[in-house]
mmCIF file of C-alpha atoms and ligand atoms in Angstrom:
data_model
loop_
_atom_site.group_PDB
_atom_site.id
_atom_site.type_symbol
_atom_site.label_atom_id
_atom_site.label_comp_id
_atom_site.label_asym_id
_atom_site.label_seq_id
_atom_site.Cartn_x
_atom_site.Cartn_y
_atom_site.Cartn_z
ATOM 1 C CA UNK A 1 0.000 0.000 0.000
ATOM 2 C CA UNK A 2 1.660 3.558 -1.054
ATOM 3 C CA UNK A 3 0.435 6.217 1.549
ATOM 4 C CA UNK A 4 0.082 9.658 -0.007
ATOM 5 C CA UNK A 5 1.311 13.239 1.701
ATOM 6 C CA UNK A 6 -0.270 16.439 -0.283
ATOM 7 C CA UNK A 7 2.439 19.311 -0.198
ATOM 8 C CA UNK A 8 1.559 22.783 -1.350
ATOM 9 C CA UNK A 9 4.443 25.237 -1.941
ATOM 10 C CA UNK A 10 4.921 28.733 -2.457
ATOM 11 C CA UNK A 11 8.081 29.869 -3.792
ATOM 12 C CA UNK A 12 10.172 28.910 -6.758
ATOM 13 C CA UNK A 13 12.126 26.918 -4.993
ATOM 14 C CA UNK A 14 11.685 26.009 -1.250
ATOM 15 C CA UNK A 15 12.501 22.845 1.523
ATOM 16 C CA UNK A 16 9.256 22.201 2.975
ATOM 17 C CA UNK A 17 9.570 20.298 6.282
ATOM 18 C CA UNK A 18 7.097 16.801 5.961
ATOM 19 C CA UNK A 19 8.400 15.035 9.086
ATOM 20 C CA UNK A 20 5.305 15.067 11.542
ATOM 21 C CA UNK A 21 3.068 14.291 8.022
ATOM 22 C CA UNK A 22 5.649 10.796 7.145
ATOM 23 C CA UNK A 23 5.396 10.164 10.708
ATOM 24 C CA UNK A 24 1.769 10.274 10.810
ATOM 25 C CA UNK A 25 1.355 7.873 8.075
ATOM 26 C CA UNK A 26 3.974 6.070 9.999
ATOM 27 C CA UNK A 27 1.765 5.769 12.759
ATOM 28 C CA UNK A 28 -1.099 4.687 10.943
ATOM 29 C CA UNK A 29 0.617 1.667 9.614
ATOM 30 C CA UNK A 30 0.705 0.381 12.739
ATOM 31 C CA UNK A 31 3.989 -1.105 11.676
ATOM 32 C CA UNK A 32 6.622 -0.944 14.711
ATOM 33 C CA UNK A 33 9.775 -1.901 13.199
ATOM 34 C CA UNK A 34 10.503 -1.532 9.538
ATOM 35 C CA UNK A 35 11.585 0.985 7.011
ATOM 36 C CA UNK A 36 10.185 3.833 5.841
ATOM 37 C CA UNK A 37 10.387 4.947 2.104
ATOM 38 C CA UNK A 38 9.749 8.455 1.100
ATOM 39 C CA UNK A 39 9.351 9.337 -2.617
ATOM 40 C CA UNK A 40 8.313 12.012 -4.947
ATOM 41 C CA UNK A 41 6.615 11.293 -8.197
ATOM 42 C CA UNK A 42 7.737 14.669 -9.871
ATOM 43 C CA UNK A 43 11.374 15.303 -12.355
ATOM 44 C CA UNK A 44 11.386 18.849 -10.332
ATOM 45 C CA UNK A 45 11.232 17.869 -6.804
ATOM 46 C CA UNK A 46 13.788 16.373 -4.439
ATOM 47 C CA UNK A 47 13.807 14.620 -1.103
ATOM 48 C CA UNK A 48 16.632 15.597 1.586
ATOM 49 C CA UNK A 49 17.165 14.818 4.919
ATOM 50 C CA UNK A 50 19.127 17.672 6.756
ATOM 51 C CA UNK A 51 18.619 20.339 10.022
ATOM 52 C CA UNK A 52 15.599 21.210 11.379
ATOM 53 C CA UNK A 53 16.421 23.985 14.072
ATOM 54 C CA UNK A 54 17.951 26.600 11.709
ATOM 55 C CA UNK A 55 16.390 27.372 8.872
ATOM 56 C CA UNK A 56 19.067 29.135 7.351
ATOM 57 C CA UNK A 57 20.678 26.146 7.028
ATOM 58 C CA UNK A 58 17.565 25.234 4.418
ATOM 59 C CA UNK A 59 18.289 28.893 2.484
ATOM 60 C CA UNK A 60 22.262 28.038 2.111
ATOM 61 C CA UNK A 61 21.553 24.672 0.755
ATOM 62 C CA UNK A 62 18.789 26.454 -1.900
ATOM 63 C CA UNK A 63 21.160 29.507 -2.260
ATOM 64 C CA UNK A 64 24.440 26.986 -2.999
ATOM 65 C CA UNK A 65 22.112 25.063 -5.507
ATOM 66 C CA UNK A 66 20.857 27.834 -6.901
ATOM 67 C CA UNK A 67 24.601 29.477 -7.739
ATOM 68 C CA UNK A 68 26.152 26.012 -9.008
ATOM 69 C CA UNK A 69 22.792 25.459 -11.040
ATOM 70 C CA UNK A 70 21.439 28.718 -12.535
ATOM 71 C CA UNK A 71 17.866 29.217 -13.444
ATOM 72 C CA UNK A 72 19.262 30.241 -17.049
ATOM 73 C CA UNK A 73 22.104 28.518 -18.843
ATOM 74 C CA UNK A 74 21.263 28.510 -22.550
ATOM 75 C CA UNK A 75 19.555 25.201 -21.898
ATOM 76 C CA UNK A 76 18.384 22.932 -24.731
ATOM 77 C CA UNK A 77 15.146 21.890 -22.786
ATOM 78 C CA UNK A 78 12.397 23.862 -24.273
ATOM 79 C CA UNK A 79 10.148 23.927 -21.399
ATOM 80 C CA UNK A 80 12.173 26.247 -19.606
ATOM 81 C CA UNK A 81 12.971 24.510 -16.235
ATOM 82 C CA UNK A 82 15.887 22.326 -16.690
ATOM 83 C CA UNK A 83 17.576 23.573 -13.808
ATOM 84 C CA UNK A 84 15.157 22.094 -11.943
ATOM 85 C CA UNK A 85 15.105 19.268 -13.613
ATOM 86 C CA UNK A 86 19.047 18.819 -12.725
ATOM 87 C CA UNK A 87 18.828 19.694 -8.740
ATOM 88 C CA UNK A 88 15.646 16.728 -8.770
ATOM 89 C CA UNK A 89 18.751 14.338 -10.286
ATOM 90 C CA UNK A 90 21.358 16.046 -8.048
ATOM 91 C CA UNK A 91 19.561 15.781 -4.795
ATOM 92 C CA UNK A 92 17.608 12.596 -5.209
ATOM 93 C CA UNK A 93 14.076 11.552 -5.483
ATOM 94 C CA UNK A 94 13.999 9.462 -2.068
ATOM 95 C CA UNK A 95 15.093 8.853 0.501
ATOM 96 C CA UNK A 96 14.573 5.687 3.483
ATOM 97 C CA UNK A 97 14.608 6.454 7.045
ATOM 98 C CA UNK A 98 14.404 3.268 9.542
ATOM 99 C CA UNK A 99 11.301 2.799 11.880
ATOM 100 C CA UNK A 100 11.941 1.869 15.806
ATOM 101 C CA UNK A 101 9.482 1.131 18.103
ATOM 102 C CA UNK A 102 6.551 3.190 15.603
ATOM 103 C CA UNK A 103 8.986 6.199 15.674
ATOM 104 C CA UNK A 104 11.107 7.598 12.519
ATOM 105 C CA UNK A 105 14.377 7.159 13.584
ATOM 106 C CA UNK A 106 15.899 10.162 12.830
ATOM 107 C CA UNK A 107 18.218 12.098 14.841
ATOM 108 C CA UNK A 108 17.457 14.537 16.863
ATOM 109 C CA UNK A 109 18.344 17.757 14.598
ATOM 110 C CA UNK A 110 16.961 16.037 11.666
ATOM 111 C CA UNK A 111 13.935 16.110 9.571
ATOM 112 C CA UNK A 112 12.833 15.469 6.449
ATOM 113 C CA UNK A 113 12.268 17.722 3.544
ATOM 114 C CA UNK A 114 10.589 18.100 0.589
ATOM 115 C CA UNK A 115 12.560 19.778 -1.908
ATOM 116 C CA UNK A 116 10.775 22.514 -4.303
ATOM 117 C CA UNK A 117 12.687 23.161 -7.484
ATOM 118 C CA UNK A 118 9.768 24.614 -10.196
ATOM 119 C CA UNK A 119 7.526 26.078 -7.731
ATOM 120 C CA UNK A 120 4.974 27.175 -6.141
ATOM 121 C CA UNK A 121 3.044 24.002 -7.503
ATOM 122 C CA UNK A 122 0.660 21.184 -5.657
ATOM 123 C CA UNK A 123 3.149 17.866 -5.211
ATOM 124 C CA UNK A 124 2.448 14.617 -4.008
ATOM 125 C CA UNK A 125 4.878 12.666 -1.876
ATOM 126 C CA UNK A 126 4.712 8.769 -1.862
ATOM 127 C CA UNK A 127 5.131 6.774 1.824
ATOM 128 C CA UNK A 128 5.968 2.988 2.232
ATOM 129 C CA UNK A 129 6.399 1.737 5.337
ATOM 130 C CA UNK A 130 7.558 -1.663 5.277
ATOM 131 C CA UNK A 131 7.637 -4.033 8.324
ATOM 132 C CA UNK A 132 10.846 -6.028 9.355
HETATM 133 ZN ZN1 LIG B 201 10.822 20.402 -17.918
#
């Protein structure tokens, strides 16, 4: 069964913060021990796991991306977005955090993000949890 997150985002790009959401479908699952998988069905969207507390620690990772990959770059792809199509390959499309005792186990400064590369737009994010 694929469990489904709804993420709305406003900006160009943005990290959007979907921990408590994965770890509500988590919960649901009633699976205690496992592994969680967390995808995105989109070519300009990523999934990262990084700090929570800071969130300029979100803004240098967009900022960095944003400077190695520029929005323009006499591209060949005609629709326009292709550097967002490069920071989806760059960063990754999933990620899988382990499950312990019906909790993600992530550490404590660490959440999960969704990663918004050709917003603001209405994304999906895919959930597996998968029992030991
Ligand atoms: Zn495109």
């Amino acid at each position: 069964m694929i469990r489904q997150l709804r993420v709305k985002t406003n900006a160009k790009t943005e990290l959007v913060d979907i921990t408590q959401g994965v770890q509500r479908l988590v919960t649901e699952s009633g699976i205690r021990s496992g592994l969680c998988y967390v995808y995105v069905p989109h070519t300009t969207s990523g999934i990262t796991i990084n700090e929570n507390t800071d969130p300029n620690v979100g803004r240098d990772i967009l900022k960095e991306l944003n400077k190695v990959i520029p929005f323009d770059d006499n591209y060949g792809h005609h629709e326009g977005n292709s550097a967002a199509h490069i920071k989806s390959t760059i960063v990754g499309v999933s990620k899988a955090v382990m499950v312990d005792e019906g909790r993600l186990a992530l550490g404590t400064w660490q959440s999960i993000f969704y990663c918004e590369f050709d917003g603001p737009r209405d994304r999906r994010v895919y959930v597996k949890v998968m029992k030991d």
